Backbone as numpy.savetxt, mean C-alpha at the origin, in Angstrom:
# Nx Ny Nz CAx CAy CAz Cx Cy Cz
30.62 37.55 -43.17 31.16 37.84 -41.87 32.02 36.66 -41.43
33.16 36.99 -40.92 34.11 35.97 -40.52 34.14 35.89 -39.00
34.07 34.64 -38.46 34.10 34.43 -37.02 35.53 34.14 -36.61
35.95 34.80 -35.55 37.31 34.61 -35.07 37.44 33.21 -34.47
38.63 32.58 -34.61 38.81 31.21 -34.12 38.55 31.05 -32.63
38.98 31.99 -31.79 38.76 31.83 -30.35 37.28 31.98 -30.02
36.52 32.76 -30.77 35.07 32.89 -30.57 34.38 31.59 -30.96
34.84 30.98 -32.03 34.27 29.70 -32.47 34.54 28.62 -31.42
35.75 28.60 -30.84 36.07 27.62 -29.80 35.18 27.81 -28.58
34.95 29.06 -28.19 34.07 29.34 -27.04 32.65 28.87 -27.34
32.20 29.14 -28.54 30.85 28.74 -28.93 30.70 27.22 -28.90
31.67 26.51 -29.43 31.63 25.04 -29.44 31.69 24.51 -28.00
32.52 25.11 -27.16 32.63 24.69 -25.77 31.30 24.90 -25.03
30.69 26.05 -25.21 29.41 26.35 -24.55 28.32 25.40 -25.03
28.23 25.18 -26.33 27.22 24.27 -26.86 27.46 22.84 -26.38
28.73 22.44 -26.28 29.05 21.09 -25.79 28.62 20.93 -24.33
28.88 21.95 -23.51 28.48 21.89 -22.10 26.96 21.84 -21.96
26.26 22.60 -22.75 24.79 22.58 -22.71 24.28 21.20 -23.12
24.87 20.63 -24.15 24.46 19.30 -24.61 24.71 18.25 -23.54
25.88 18.28 -22.91 26.21 17.29 -21.87 25.29 17.46 -20.67
25.03 18.68 -20.28 24.15 18.92 -19.12 22.73 18.45 -19.40
22.29 18.55 -20.63 20.92 18.12 -20.95 20.80 16.60 -21.01
21.91 15.89 -21.02 21.89 14.43 -21.06 21.95 13.82 -19.67
21.59 14.56 -18.67 21.63 14.07 -17.30 20.76 12.83 -17.15
21.23 11.88 -16.35 20.45 10.65 -16.14 19.42 10.80 -15.03
19.39 11.92 -14.35 18.44 12.14 -13.27 17.10 12.57 -13.86
16.15 11.66 -13.86 14.82 11.95 -14.40 13.80 12.13 -13.29
14.27 12.49 -12.08 13.38 12.66 -10.93 12.53 11.43 -10.69
13.10 10.26 -10.86 12.36 9.01 -10.66 11.88 8.85 -9.23
12.51 9.54 -8.29 12.09 9.44 -6.90 10.72 10.03 -6.65
10.24 10.88 -7.52 8.94 11.51 -7.34 7.79 10.67 -7.89
8.10 9.61 -8.59 7.08 8.78 -9.21 6.69 7.66 -8.25
5.41 7.51 -8.01 4.94 6.45 -7.11 4.87 5.14 -7.89
5.29 4.07 -7.22 5.37 2.77 -7.85 4.01 2.11 -8.01
3.12 2.28 -7.05 1.79 1.66 -7.07 1.88 0.15 -7.25
2.82 -0.45 -6.57 3.06 -1.89 -6.67 1.83 -2.70 -6.27
1.05 -2.19 -5.31 -0.07 -2.95 -4.77 -1.43 -2.38 -5.17
-1.46 -1.57 -6.20 -2.71 -0.95 -6.65 -3.77 -1.99 -7.02
-3.33 -3.18 -7.40 -4.27 -4.23 -7.78 -5.15 -4.70 -6.63
-4.85 -4.29 -5.41 -5.67 -4.66 -4.26 -7.11 -4.16 -4.45
-7.26 -3.07 -5.19 -8.59 -2.50 -5.43 -9.48 -3.41 -6.28
-8.87 -4.22 -7.12 -9.65 -5.15 -7.94 -9.64 -6.57 -7.39
-8.60 -6.91 -6.64 -8.50 -8.26 -6.08 -9.52 -8.48 -4.96
-9.59 -7.56 -4.00 -10.46 -7.78 -2.84 -11.94 -7.92 -3.17
-12.50 -7.12 -4.07 -13.94 -7.29 -4.35 -14.30 -8.57 -5.10
-13.33 -9.38 -5.47 -13.60 -10.61 -6.21 -13.68 -11.80 -5.26
-14.77 -11.91 -4.53 -14.96 -13.07 -3.66 -14.99 -12.71 -2.19
-14.95 -13.75 -1.38 -14.97 -13.57 0.07 -13.62 -13.97 0.64
-13.33 -13.44 1.83 -12.01 -13.58 2.42 -12.13 -13.95 3.89
-11.09 -14.56 4.41 -11.00 -14.88 5.83 -9.65 -14.41 6.36
-9.61 -14.09 7.64 -8.35 -13.76 8.28 -7.61 -15.08 8.53
-6.53 -15.29 7.81 -5.75 -16.52 7.99 -4.64 -16.33 9.02
-4.32 -15.07 9.32 -3.31 -14.79 10.34 -3.48 -13.37 10.86
-3.44 -13.23 12.17 -3.41 -11.91 12.80 -2.53 -12.02 14.04
-1.47 -11.23 14.08 -0.59 -11.21 15.25 -0.51 -9.79 15.78
-0.44 -9.69 17.10 -0.30 -8.39 17.75 0.76 -8.53 18.83
1.82 -7.74 18.70 2.91 -7.83 19.66 3.59 -9.18 19.66
3.60 -9.85 18.52 4.23 -11.15 18.40 3.35 -12.31 18.87
2.12 -12.01 19.30 1.20 -13.03 19.79 0.15 -13.32 18.73
-0.07 -14.59 18.45 -1.07 -15.00 17.45 -2.47 -14.78 18.02
-3.22 -13.89 17.40 -4.59 -13.56 17.82 -5.61 -13.93 16.74
-5.23 -14.82 15.82 -6.09 -15.20 14.70 -7.43 -15.75 15.18
-7.44 -16.41 16.32 -8.66 -17.04 16.84 -9.81 -16.03 16.97
-9.50 -14.76 17.16 -10.55 -13.73 17.28 -11.38 -13.57 16.01
-10.84 -14.02 14.88 -11.50 -13.78 13.59 -11.80 -15.07 12.82
-11.55 -16.22 13.41 -11.58 -17.46 12.63 -12.95 -17.84 12.09
-14.03 -17.35 12.64 -15.35 -17.72 12.11 -15.93 -16.67 11.17
-15.22 -15.56 10.96 -15.76 -14.45 10.16 -15.38 -14.57 8.69
-16.33 -14.23 7.85 -16.12 -14.13 6.40 -16.23 -12.65 6.04
-15.22 -12.14 5.34 -15.14 -10.74 4.96 -15.50 -10.58 3.49
-16.34 -9.58 3.21 -16.69 -9.23 1.84 -16.31 -7.77 1.62
-15.38 -7.54 0.70 -14.93 -6.19 0.35 -15.64 -5.77 -0.93
-16.39 -4.68 -0.85 -17.16 -4.21 -2.00 -16.41 -3.11 -2.75
-16.71 -2.98 -4.05 -16.05 -1.98 -4.89 -16.31 -0.55 -4.41
-17.43 -0.32 -3.71 -17.76 1.02 -3.24 -17.00 1.41 -1.96
-16.08 0.56 -1.51 -15.28 0.87 -0.33 -15.89 0.43 0.98
-16.97 -0.34 0.93 -17.54 -0.88 2.16 -17.06 -2.32 2.34
-17.08 -2.76 3.58 -16.67 -4.12 3.92 -17.63 -4.65 4.96
-17.94 -5.93 4.86 -18.75 -6.57 5.90 -18.02 -7.81 6.39
-18.19 -8.07 7.67 -17.62 -9.27 8.29 -18.76 -9.97 9.00
-18.97 -11.24 8.65 -20.12 -11.96 9.19 -19.73 -13.36 9.62
-20.41 -13.82 10.67 -20.40 -15.24 11.03 -21.85 -15.63 11.30
-22.09 -16.79 11.87 -23.46 -17.26 12.08 -24.25 -16.41 13.08
-23.56 -15.68 13.94 -24.23 -14.94 15.01 -24.12 -13.43 14.92
-23.20 -12.93 14.13 -22.86 -11.52 14.23 -22.45 -10.98 12.86
-22.77 -9.71 12.63 -22.33 -9.03 11.40 -21.85 -7.63 11.77
-20.78 -7.23 11.14 -20.22 -5.90 11.36 -19.87 -5.29 10.01
-20.11 -4.00 9.85 -19.78 -3.34 8.59 -18.75 -2.24 8.85
-18.03 -1.92 7.79 -17.01 -0.89 7.89 -16.64 -0.39 6.51
-15.48 0.23 6.42 -14.99 0.75 5.14 -13.54 0.33 4.94
-13.14 0.33 3.67 -11.75 0.06 3.32 -11.35 0.98 2.18
-10.04 1.28 2.11 -9.55 2.19 1.07 -8.07 1.92 0.81
-7.71 1.88 -0.46 -6.31 1.82 -0.88 -5.80 3.25 -0.95
-4.62 3.50 -0.38 -4.08 4.86 -0.34 -2.60 4.82 -0.70
-2.23 5.52 -1.75 -0.82 5.62 -2.11 -0.34 7.07 -2.10
-1.12 7.96 -1.49 -0.81 9.38 -1.54 -0.12 9.88 -0.28
-0.48 9.35 0.88 -0.08 9.96 2.14 1.38 9.73 2.53
2.04 8.74 1.99 3.43 8.48 2.35 4.09 7.66 1.25
5.32 7.26 1.50 6.02 6.45 0.50 5.47 5.03 0.44
4.90 4.54 1.55 4.32 3.20 1.57 2.89 3.24 1.06
2.49 2.17 0.40 1.10 2.04 -0.01 0.31 1.53 1.19
-0.82 2.16 1.44 -1.59 1.87 2.65 -2.93 1.24 2.32
-3.44 0.50 3.30 -4.77 -0.10 3.25 -5.47 0.33 4.52
-6.40 1.27 4.38 -7.11 1.82 5.52 -8.36 0.99 5.77
-8.42 0.31 6.90 -9.54 -0.55 7.26 -10.19 0.03 8.51
-11.48 0.37 8.41 -12.19 1.02 9.51 -13.47 0.28 9.83
-13.59 -0.15 11.08 -14.83 -0.71 11.61 -15.24 0.14 12.80
-16.52 0.03 13.21 -16.91 0.62 14.47 -16.06 -0.04 15.54
-15.89 0.59 16.64 -14.99 0.07 17.67 -15.60 -1.10 18.44
-16.15 -2.07 17.73 -16.74 -3.26 18.31 -15.69 -4.37 18.35
-15.55 -5.01 19.51 -14.62 -6.12 19.64 -15.07 -7.27 18.76
-14.23 -7.91 18.03 -12.78 -7.80 17.95 -12.30 -6.88 16.83
-13.21 -6.21 16.15 -12.84 -5.44 14.96 -12.04 -4.19 15.28
-12.11 -3.74 16.53 -11.26 -2.62 16.94 -9.78 -3.00 16.83
-9.48 -4.28 16.89 -8.09 -4.74 16.77 -7.51 -4.52 15.38
-8.34 -4.60 14.36 -7.84 -4.49 12.98 -8.22 -3.17 12.32
-8.85 -2.26 13.07 -9.14 -0.93 12.56 -7.84 -0.14 12.59
-7.20 -0.05 11.45 -5.86 0.55 11.33 -5.65 1.09 9.93
-4.61 1.89 9.78 -4.11 2.29 8.48 -2.88 1.42 8.21
-3.11 0.26 7.60 -2.11 -0.78 7.42 -1.16 -0.45 6.26
0.07 -0.89 6.37 1.01 -0.86 5.25 0.85 -2.18 4.49
0.72 -2.09 3.17 0.57 -3.29 2.35 1.94 -3.93 2.16
2.03 -5.21 2.52 3.29 -5.95 2.41 3.32 -6.74 1.10
2.20 -7.41 0.78 2.14 -8.18 -0.47 0.68 -8.43 -0.84
0.46 -8.63 -2.13 -0.87 -8.99 -2.64 -0.71 -9.98 -3.78
-1.67 -10.87 -3.88 -1.82 -11.69 -5.08 -3.30 -12.05 -5.16
-3.69 -12.88 -6.08 -5.11 -13.18 -6.28 -5.75 -13.94 -5.13
-4.95 -14.52 -4.25 -5.51 -15.33 -3.17 -5.12 -14.89 -1.77
-4.23 -13.88 -1.67 -3.78 -13.48 -0.34 -3.35 -12.01 -0.32
-3.69 -11.34 0.79 -3.29 -9.96 1.01 -2.64 -9.90 2.39
-1.39 -9.44 2.45 -0.67 -9.34 3.72 -0.41 -7.88 4.07
-0.68 -7.55 5.33 -0.60 -6.17 5.82 0.19 -6.14 7.12
0.73 -4.96 7.45 1.36 -4.80 8.76 1.30 -3.34 9.17
1.41 -3.14 10.49 1.46 -1.79 11.04 2.34 -1.83 12.28
3.17 -0.81 12.43 3.99 -0.69 13.63 3.22 0.19 14.61
2.70 -0.42 15.66 1.85 0.32 16.59 2.43 0.39 17.99
3.72 0.16 18.13 4.36 0.32 19.42 4.25 -0.88 20.35
4.00 -2.07 19.81 3.92 -3.28 20.63 5.31 -3.87 20.85
6.09 -3.20 21.69 7.45 -3.67 21.99 8.28 -3.87 20.72
8.07 -3.04 19.74 8.82 -3.15 18.49 8.32 -4.20 17.53
7.34 -4.98 17.94 6.78 -6.02 17.08 5.63 -5.43 16.26
5.65 -5.55 14.95 4.53 -5.04 14.16 3.30 -5.93 14.30
2.14 -5.32 14.15 0.92 -6.12 14.01 0.90 -6.60 12.57
0.48 -7.83 12.36 0.37 -8.36 11.00 -1.03 -8.91 10.79
-1.53 -8.74 9.59 -2.87 -9.21 9.23 -2.80 -9.79 7.83
-3.27 -11.02 7.67 -3.30 -11.65 6.36 -4.70 -12.15 6.06
-5.23 -11.70 4.92 -6.51 -12.20 4.41 -6.22 -13.23 3.33
-6.96 -14.34 3.37 -6.85 -15.37 2.35 -8.21 -15.56 1.70
-8.21 -15.63 0.38 -9.47 -15.78 -0.37 -10.06 -17.16 -0.14
-11.37 -17.19 0.06 -12.07 -18.47 0.27 -12.50 -19.07 -1.06
């Protein structure tokens, strides 16, 4: 069977277009979560932590937490203790609910822990420090919270 030249040209053109279209550089990378701060789940349970900085509305409120030592457990519980007082709560790393990776910290609404009971956005993590922030409507100033390993 003999193929006509114009049919062969059409076939080559169609196959070339299919080949070029399949070489698209769009691999839907926007749908893949980065999980840049996923290591927070293993960093926090390794030791005890202190609040080295807490600001609300641009005002330094670190003094509210300066005597407390925080222990983050692998089971998602957290305790904050000083010589006179102990408070327990929960913590969770969340990368599902939005584009930002979140750190959900929940305490009973006991002062001063009601101040840091938030669904924080993770700003940075390393083996000795975790920095968080949340925009809560304080005149455009985000709340910031930094834990430093003891």
